[in-house]
Coordinates of C-alpha atoms in Angstrom, one line a residue:
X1 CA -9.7 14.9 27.1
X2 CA -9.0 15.1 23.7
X3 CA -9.7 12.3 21.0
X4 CA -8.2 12.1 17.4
X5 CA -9.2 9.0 14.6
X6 CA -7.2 6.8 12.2
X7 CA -9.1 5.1 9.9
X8 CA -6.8 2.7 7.3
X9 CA -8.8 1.8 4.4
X10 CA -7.0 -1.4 3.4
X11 CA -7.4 -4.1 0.5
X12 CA -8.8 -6.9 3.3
X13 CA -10.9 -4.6 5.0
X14 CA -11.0 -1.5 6.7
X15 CA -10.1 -1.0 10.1
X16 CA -10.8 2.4 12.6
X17 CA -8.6 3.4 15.8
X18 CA -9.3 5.7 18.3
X19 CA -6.3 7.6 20.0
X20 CA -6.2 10.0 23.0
X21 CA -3.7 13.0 21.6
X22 CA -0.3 11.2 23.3
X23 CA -0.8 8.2 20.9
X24 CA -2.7 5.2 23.0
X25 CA -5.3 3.2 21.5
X26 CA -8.4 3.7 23.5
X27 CA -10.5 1.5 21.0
X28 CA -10.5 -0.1 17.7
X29 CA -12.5 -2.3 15.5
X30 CA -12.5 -3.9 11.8
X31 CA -14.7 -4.8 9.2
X32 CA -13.6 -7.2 6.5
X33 CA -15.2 -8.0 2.5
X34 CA -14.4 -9.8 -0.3
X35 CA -12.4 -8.6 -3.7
X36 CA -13.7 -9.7 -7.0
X37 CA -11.1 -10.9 -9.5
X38 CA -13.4 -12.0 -12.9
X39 CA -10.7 -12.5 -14.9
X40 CA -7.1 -13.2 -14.1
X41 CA -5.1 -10.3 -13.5
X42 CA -7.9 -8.7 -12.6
X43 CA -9.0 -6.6 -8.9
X44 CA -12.1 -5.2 -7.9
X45 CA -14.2 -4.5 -4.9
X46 CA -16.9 -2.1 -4.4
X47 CA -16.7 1.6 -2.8
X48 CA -20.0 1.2 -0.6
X49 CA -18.0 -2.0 1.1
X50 CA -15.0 0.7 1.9
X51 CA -18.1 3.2 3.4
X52 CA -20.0 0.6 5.1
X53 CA -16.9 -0.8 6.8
X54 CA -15.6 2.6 7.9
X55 CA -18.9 4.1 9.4
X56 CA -19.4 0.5 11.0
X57 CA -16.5 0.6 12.8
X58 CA -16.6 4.3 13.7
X59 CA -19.8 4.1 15.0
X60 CA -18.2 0.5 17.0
X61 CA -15.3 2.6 18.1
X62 CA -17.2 5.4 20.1
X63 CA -19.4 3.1 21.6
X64 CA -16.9 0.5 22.6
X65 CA -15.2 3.6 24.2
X66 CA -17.6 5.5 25.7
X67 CA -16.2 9.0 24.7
X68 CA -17.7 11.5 23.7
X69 CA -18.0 12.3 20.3
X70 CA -17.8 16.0 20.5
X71 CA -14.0 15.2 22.2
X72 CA -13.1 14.0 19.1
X73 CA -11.2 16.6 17.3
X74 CA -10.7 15.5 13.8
X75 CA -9.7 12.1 12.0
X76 CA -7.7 11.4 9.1
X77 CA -8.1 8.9 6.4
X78 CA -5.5 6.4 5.1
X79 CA -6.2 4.2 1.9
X80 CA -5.0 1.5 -0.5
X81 CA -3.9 3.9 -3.4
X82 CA -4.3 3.8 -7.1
X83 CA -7.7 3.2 -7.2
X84 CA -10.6 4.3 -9.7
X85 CA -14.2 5.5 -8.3
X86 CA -15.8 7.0 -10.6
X87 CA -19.4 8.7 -9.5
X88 CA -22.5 10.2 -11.7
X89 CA -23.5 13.6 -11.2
X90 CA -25.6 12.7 -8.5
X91 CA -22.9 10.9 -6.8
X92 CA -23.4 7.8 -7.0
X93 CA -20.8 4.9 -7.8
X94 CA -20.9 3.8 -11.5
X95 CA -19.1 0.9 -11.5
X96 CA -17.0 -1.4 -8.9
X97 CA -13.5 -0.1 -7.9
X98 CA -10.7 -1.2 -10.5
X99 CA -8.1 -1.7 -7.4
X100 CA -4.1 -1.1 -6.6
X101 CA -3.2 -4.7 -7.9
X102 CA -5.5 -5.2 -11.0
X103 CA -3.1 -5.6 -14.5
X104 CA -5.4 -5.3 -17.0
X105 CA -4.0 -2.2 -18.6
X106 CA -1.4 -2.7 -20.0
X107 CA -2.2 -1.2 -23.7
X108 CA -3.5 2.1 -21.9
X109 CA 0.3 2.0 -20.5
X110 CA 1.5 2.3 -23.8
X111 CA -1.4 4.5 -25.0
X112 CA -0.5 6.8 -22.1
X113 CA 3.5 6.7 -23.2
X114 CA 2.9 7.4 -26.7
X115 CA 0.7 10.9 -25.8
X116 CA 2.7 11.8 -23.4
X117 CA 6.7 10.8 -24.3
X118 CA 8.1 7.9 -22.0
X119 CA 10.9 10.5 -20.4
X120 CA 8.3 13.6 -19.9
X121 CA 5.9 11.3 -18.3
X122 CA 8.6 10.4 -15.5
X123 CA 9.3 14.2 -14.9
X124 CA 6.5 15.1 -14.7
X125 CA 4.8 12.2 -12.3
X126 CA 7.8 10.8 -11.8
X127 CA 7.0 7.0 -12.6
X128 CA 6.7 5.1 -15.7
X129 CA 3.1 4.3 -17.2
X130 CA 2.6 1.6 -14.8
X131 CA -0.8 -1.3 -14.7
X132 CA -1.4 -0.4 -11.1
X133 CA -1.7 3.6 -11.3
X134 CA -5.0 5.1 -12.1
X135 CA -4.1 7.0 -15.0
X136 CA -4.2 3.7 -16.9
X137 CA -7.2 2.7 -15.5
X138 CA -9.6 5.6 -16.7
X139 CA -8.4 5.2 -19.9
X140 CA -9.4 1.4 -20.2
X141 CA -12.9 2.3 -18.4
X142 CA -13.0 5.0 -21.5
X143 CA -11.7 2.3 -24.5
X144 CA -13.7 -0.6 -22.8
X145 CA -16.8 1.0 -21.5
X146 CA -17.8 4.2 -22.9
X147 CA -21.5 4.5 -21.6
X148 CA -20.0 4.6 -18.1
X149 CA -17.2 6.9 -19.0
X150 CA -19.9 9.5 -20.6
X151 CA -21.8 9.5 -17.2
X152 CA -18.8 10.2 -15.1
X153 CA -18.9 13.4 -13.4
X154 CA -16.2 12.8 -10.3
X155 CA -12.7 10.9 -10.4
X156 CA -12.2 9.7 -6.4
X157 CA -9.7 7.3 -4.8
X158 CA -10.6 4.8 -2.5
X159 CA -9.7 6.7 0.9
X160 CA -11.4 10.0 -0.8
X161 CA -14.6 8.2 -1.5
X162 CA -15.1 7.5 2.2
X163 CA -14.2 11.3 3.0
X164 CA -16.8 12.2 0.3
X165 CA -19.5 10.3 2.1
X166 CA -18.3 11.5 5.9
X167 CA -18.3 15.3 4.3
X168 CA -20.0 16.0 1.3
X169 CA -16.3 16.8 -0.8
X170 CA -14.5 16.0 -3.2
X171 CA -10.9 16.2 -2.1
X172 CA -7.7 14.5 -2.3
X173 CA -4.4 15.3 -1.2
X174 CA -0.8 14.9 -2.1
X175 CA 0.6 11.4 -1.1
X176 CA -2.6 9.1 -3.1
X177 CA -2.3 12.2 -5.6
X178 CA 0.7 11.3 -6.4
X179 CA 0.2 7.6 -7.5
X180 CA -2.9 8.4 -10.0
X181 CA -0.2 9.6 -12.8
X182 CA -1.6 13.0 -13.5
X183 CA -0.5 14.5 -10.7
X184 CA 2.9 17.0 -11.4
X185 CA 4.9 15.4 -8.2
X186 CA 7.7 18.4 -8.6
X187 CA 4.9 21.1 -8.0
X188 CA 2.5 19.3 -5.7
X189 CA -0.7 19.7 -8.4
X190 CA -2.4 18.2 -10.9
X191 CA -0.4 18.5 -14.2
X192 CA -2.4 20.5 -16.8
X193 CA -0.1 18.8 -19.5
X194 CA -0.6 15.2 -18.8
X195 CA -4.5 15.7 -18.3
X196 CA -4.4 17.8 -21.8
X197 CA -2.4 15.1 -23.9
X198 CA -4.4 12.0 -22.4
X199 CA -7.6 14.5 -22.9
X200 CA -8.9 13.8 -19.4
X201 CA -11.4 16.6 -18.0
X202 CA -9.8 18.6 -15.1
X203 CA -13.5 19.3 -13.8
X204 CA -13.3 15.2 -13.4
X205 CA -10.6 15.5 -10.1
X206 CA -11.2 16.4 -6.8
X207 CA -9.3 19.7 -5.1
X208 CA -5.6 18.6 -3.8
X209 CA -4.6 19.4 -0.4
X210 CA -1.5 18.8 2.0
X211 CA -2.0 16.4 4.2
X212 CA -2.3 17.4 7.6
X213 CA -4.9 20.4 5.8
X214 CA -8.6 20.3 6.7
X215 CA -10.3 19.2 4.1
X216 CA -13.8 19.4 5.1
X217 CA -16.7 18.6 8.0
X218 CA -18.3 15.5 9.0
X219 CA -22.2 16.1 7.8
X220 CA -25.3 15.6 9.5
X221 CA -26.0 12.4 7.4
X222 CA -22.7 10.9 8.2
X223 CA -23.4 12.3 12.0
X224 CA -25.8 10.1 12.3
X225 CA -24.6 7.0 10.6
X226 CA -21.5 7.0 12.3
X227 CA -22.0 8.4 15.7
X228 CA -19.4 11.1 15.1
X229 CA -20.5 15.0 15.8
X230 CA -21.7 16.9 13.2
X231 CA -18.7 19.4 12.0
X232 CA -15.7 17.3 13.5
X233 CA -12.9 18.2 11.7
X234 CA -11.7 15.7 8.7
X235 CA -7.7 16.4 7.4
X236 CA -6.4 15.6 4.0
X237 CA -4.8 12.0 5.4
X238 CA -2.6 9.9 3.5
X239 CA -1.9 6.9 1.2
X240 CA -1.2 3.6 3.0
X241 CA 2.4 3.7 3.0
X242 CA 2.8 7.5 3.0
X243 CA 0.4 7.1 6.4
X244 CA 2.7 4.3 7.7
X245 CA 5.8 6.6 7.5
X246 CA 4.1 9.1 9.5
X247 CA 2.7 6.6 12.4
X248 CA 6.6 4.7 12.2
X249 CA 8.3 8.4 12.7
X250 CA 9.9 8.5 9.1
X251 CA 9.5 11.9 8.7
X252 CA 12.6 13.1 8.3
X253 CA 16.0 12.6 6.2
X254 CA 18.3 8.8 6.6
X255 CA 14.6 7.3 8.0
X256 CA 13.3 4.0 6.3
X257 CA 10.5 1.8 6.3
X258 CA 9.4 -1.8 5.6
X259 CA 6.2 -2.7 5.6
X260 CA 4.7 -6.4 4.7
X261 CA 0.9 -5.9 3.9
X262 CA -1.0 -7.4 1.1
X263 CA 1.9 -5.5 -0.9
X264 CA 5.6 -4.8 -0.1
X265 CA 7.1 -1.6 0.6
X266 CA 10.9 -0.4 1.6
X267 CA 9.9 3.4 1.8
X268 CA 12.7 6.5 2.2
X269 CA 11.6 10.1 3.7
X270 CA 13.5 12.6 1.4
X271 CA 13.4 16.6 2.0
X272 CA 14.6 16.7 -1.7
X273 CA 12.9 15.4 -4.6
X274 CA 14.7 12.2 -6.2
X275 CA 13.7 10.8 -9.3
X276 CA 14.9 7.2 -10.4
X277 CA 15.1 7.6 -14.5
X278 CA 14.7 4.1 -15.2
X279 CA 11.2 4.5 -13.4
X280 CA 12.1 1.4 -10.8
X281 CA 10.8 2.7 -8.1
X282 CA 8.2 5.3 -6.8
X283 CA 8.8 8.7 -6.1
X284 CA 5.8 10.7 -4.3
X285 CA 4.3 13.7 -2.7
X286 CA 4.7 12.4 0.8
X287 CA 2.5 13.6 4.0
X288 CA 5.1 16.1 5.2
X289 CA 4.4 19.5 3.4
X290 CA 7.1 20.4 1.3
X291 CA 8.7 16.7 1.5
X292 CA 8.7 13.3 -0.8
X293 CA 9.6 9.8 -0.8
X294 CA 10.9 7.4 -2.4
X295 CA 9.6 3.6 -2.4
X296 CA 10.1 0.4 -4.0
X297 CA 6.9 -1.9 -4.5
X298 CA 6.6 -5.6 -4.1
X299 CA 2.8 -6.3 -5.5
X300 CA 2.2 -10.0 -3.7
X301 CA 4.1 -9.9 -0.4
X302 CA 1.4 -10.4 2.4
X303 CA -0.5 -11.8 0.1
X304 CA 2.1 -14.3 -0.9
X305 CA 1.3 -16.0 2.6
X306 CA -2.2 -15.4 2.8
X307 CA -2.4 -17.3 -0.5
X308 CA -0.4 -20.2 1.3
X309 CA -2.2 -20.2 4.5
X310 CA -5.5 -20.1 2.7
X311 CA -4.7 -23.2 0.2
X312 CA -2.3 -25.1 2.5
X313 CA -2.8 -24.4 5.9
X314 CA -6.5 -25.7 6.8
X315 CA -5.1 -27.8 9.5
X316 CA -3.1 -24.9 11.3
X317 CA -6.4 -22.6 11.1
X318 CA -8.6 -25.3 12.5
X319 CA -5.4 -25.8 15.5
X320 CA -5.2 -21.8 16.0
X321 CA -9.0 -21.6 16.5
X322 CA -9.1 -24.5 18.9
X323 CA -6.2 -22.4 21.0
X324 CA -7.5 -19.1 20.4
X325 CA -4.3 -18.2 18.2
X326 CA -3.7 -16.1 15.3
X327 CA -3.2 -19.2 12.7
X328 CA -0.2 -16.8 11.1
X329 CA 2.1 -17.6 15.0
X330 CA 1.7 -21.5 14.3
X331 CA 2.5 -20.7 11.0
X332 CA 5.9 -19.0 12.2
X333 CA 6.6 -21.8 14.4
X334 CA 6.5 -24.2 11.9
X335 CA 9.1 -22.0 9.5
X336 CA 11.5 -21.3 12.4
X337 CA 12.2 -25.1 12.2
X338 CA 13.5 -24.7 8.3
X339 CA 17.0 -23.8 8.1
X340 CA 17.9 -20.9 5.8
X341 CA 17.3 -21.6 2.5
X342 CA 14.5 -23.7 3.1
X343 CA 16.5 -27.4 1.9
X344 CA 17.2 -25.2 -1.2
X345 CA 14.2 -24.3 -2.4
X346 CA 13.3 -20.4 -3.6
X347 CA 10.2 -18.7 -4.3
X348 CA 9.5 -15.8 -6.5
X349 CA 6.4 -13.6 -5.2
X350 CA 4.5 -12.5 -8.6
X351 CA 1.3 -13.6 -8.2
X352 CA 0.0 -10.4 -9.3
X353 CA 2.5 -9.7 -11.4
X354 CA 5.6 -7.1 -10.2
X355 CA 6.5 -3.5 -10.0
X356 CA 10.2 -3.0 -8.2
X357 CA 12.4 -3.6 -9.8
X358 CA 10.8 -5.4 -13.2
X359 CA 7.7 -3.6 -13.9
X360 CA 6.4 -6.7 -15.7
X361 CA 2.7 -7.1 -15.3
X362 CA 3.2 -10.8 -17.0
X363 CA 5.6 -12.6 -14.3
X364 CA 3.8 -15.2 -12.0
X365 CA 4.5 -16.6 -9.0
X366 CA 6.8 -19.4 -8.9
X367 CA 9.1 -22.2 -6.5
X368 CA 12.4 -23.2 -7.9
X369 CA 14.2 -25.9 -6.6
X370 CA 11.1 -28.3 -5.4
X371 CA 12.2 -32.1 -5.3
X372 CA 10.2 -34.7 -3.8
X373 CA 12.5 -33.8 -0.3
X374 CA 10.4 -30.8 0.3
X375 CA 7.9 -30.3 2.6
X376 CA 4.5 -28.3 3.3
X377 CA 6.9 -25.9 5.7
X378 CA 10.2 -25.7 3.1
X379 CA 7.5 -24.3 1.1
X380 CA 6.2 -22.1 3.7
X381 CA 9.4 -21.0 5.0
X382 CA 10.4 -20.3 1.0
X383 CA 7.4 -18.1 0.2
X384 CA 8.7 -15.6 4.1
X385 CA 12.2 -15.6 2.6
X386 CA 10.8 -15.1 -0.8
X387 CA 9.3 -12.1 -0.4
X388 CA 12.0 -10.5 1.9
X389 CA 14.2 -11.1 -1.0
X390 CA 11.9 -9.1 -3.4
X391 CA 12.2 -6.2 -0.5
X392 CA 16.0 -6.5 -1.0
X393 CA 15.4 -5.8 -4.2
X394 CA 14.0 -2.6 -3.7
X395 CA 16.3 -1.4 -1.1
X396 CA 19.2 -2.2 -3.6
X397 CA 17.8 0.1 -6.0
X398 CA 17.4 2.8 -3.5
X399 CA 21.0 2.3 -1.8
X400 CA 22.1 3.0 -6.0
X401 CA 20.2 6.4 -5.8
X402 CA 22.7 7.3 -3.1
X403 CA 19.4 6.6 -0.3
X404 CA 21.4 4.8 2.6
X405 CA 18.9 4.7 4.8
X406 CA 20.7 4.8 8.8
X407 CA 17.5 3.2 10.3
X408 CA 14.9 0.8 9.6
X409 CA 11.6 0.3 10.5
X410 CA 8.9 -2.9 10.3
X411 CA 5.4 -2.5 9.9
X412 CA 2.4 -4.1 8.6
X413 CA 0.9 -7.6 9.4
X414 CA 4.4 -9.0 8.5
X415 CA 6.3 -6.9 10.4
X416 CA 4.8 -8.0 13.8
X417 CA 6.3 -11.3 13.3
X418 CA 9.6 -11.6 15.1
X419 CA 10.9 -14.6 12.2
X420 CA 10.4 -12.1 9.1
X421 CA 11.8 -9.1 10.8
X422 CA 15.0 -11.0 12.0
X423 CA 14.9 -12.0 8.2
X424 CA 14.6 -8.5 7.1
X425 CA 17.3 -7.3 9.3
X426 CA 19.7 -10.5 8.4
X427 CA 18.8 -9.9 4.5
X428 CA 19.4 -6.1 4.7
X429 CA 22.3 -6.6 7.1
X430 CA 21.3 -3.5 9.2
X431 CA 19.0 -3.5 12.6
X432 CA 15.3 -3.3 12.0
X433 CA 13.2 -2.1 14.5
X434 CA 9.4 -1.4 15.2
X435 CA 7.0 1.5 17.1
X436 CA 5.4 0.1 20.0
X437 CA 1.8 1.2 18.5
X438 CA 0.8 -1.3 16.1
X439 CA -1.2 0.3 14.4
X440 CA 0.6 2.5 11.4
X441 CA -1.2 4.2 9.0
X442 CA -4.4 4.4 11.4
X443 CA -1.5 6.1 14.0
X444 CA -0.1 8.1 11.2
X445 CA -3.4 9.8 9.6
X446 CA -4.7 10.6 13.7
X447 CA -0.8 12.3 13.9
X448 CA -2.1 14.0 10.8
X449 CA -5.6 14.8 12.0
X450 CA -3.8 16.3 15.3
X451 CA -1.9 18.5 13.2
X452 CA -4.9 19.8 11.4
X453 CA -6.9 20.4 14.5
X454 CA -4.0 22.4 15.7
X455 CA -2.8 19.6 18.7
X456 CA 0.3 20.0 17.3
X457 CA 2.2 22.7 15.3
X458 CA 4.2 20.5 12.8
X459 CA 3.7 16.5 11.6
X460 CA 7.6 15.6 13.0
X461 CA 6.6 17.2 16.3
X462 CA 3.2 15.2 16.6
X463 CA 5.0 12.0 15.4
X464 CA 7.7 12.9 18.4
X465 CA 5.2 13.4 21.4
X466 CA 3.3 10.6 20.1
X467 CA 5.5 7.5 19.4
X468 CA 7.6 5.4 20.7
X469 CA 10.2 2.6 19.1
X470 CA 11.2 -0.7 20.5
X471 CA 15.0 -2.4 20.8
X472 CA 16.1 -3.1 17.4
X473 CA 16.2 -6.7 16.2
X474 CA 19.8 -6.9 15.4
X475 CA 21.4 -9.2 12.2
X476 CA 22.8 -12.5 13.3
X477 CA 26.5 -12.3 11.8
X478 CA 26.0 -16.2 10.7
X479 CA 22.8 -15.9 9.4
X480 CA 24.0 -12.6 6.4
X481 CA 26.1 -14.7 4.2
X482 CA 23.8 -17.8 4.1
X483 CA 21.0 -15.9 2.9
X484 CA 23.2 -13.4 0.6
X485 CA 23.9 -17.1 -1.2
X486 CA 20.5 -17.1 -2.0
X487 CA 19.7 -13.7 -2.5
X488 CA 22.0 -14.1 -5.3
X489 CA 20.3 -16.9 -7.2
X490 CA 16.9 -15.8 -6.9
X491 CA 18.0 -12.1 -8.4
X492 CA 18.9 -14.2 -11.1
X493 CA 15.9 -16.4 -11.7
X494 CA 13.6 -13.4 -13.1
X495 CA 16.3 -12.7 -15.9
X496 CA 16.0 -16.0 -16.6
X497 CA 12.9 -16.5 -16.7
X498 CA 11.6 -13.1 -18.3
X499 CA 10.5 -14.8 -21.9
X500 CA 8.9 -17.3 -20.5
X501 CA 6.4 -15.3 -18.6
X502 CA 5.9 -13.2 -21.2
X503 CA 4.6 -16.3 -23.6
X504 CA 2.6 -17.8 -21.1
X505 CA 0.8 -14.6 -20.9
X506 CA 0.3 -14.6 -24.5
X507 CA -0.8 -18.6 -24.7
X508 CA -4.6 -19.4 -25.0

């Protein structure tokens, strides 16, 4: 029998599937730890968390399974993107991880515009200067913290720092390329100009790769941390959402995803490049050679409810242990009983300030509309709906591209609940449905790793032999034109409220 492994490096923790080559989960275990926000806006966590959660639950996955290791062809590696390891010469991590969601950087963003023009920058990496993007973040470890700049010697991403310690390399590959801002998405490579004008040394970045390409070898060391065999075969893998395309099957042209993580996503397979001049949404290197996508970004979407769960729902946790329930079902049970609109009350997801469609680092989260009628679960219902409306958001501004996706997909913790997908499908007004593995980028980066092992010839004939999709989850005619009502005002709350944030930012 023959093995492959998806490990999903997320922002919550890390968790590591093992597949037999048609797709089924023979095992799979997770590891969580903490992030580190000092200041507000800021997001840290630390790279030997991300190493000792990954060969934790490797190690857990082959014994839990009982397989042997040397049937394990090769494993990919899927990871939050954006951001910044930085390493000594001897290898060893400098400082924490500055992270996907941390907004500190906002003068490097216009430090990074002035070198390199506002208009070039998006041709070249076809984004904006954004807070999130790594770019951005070197140059504030350089402004703000020059001894540890001076002893930098490698540049990693999260996902790549765990390759580095399973293998020995330094390597990256297209998709999380693409979302450091010195990669030249057109040509698949690290752009020679960006890296010259923002005086960043090439001999800093790792080698970049396709995706499905073997990177490298698992190393003795790792071999025996992990329990994997020494040499097994380790492929380029993917960014999260670039690795969630591949394990939903959008692969190929008129294919779409949502996904509800920590983040938001409404992601479009394109075979050709499509650039958004306004810099609104994302366009990348995706994990099929040759191919890119488009994606829009919500920053606080899973997070949005974790937030509320963790500050407001005590007694549903405490009810969901006693039954030996996930605390999020009650949770959904509790929302279903709202009615649309939630007694008119609308929340805005912004806790971490927003990329698609504002790209405003300085808007918060906020509820409009409370009065002393609402409840705990208007406000829990309003925070679901909430951030499905910031998802319509970013599929309006693909649809104005000309992207009309003809199917949609629902993945991430968010997506497994039957109430936000039947919102997503009644707020997009088109079916939505779901793979019958639940497990996404972990599926999508083993797809990969089959690929580069040579299971399979291409990555849309591995994602064809190895998933499968549900019935769709179809709009309820009644339900579209109640919530396009309040689509409508809460599109226009940011507008409204744009100045504001921006002086509460500025207040002491």
């Amino acid at each position: 029998m023959e093995y492959l492994i998806g490990i999903d490096l997320g922002t919550s923790g890390t968790k590591t599937v093992l597949f037999d080559r048609a797709g089924t989960v023979v095992a799979s275990a997770t590891i969580e730890y903490p992030m580190h926000q000092e200041k507000n806006g800021w997001a840290e966590q630390e790279p030997l968390d991300w190493w000792n959660a990954a060969a934790g639950t490797i190690r857990t996955v082959i014994e839990k399974s009982g397989v042997d290791s040397r049937d394990i062809k090769a494993l990919g590696i899927s990871g939050q993107m954006h951001g910044l390891v930085m390493l000594d010469k001897d290898g060893a991590v400098l400082r924490r991880s500055i992270i996907w969601c941390d907004q500190r950087t906002a003068a490097e963003c216009e430090e990074i515009t002035e070198k390199v023009g506002k208009e070039r920058l998006i041709q070249i990496t076809a984004n904006p200067a954004l807070t999130g993007f790594t770019a951005s973040k070197i140059l504030w470890v350089r402004n703000h913290q020059p001894e540890i700049y001076q002893k930098c010697a490698h540049i990693l991403l999260p996902k790549d720092y765990v390759r580095y310690m399973l293998t020995g390399d330094f390597a990256t590959e297209v998709s999380d390329a693409s979302g450091m801002q010195l990669l030249d998405v057109p040509h698949r490579c690290w752009s020679q100009e960006v890296l010259e004008k923002l005086d960043i040394d090439p001999a800093l970045l790792p080698k970049v790769y396709e995706s499905p390409e073997v990177t490298g070898v698992v190393s003795q060391e790792a071999a025996a941390r992990t329990g994997l065999a020494a040499g097994t075969l380790v492929v380029g893998g993917a960014g999260d959402n670039a690795a969630a395309a591949v394990g939903t099957g959008v692969v190929r042209d008129g294919r779409a995803f949502t996904t509800i993580g920590t983040s938001g996503v409404v992601f479009a397979h394109t075979d050709e490049i499509s650039i958004d001049p306004k810099g609104r949404v994302h366009t990348f290197c995706c994990a099929v050679p040759g191919a890119w996508h488009v994606m829009g970004v919500t920053q606080g979407a899973g997070l949005s409810l974790k937030w509320f769960r963790d500050n407001f729902c005590q007694a549903e946790k405490d009810a969901a242990a006693g039954m030996g329930k996930d605390p999020y079902v009650l949770m959904d049970q509790q929302a279903e009983r709202v009615p649309i609109g939630c007694n008119k009350l609308l929340y805005l997801p912004y806790l971490m300030g927003e990329r698609t469609p504002h790209l405003d680092p300085d808007c918060r989260g906020v509820f409009f509309g409370l009065s002393a009628m609402h409840s705990k679960y208007d406000m829990l219902r309003a925070v679901m709906e909430g951030v499905t409306y910031s998802l319509r958001d970013c599929l309006e501004v693909l649809r104005g591209m000309g992207i009309q996706p003809a199917e949609m997909l629902a993945c991430g913790g968010g997506g497994s609940s039957p109430l936000w997908r039947q919102m997503l499908a009644d707020v997009f007004a088109c079916p939505v449905k779901t793979v019958k593995s639940k497990e996404g980028p972990a599926l999508g980066v083993a797809i990969l790793a089959g690929v580069g092992a040579g299971l399979y010839p291409s990555v849309q004939e591995a994602c064809d032999a190895m998933i499968q999709t549900n019935p769709p989850q179809e709009p309820i005619p009644g339900n579209v034109p109640q919530y396009e009502k309040f689509y409508r005002v809460y599109a226009s709350l940011y507008p409204a409220m744009r100045e504001g944030f921006r002086a509460l930012a500025k207040a002491e």
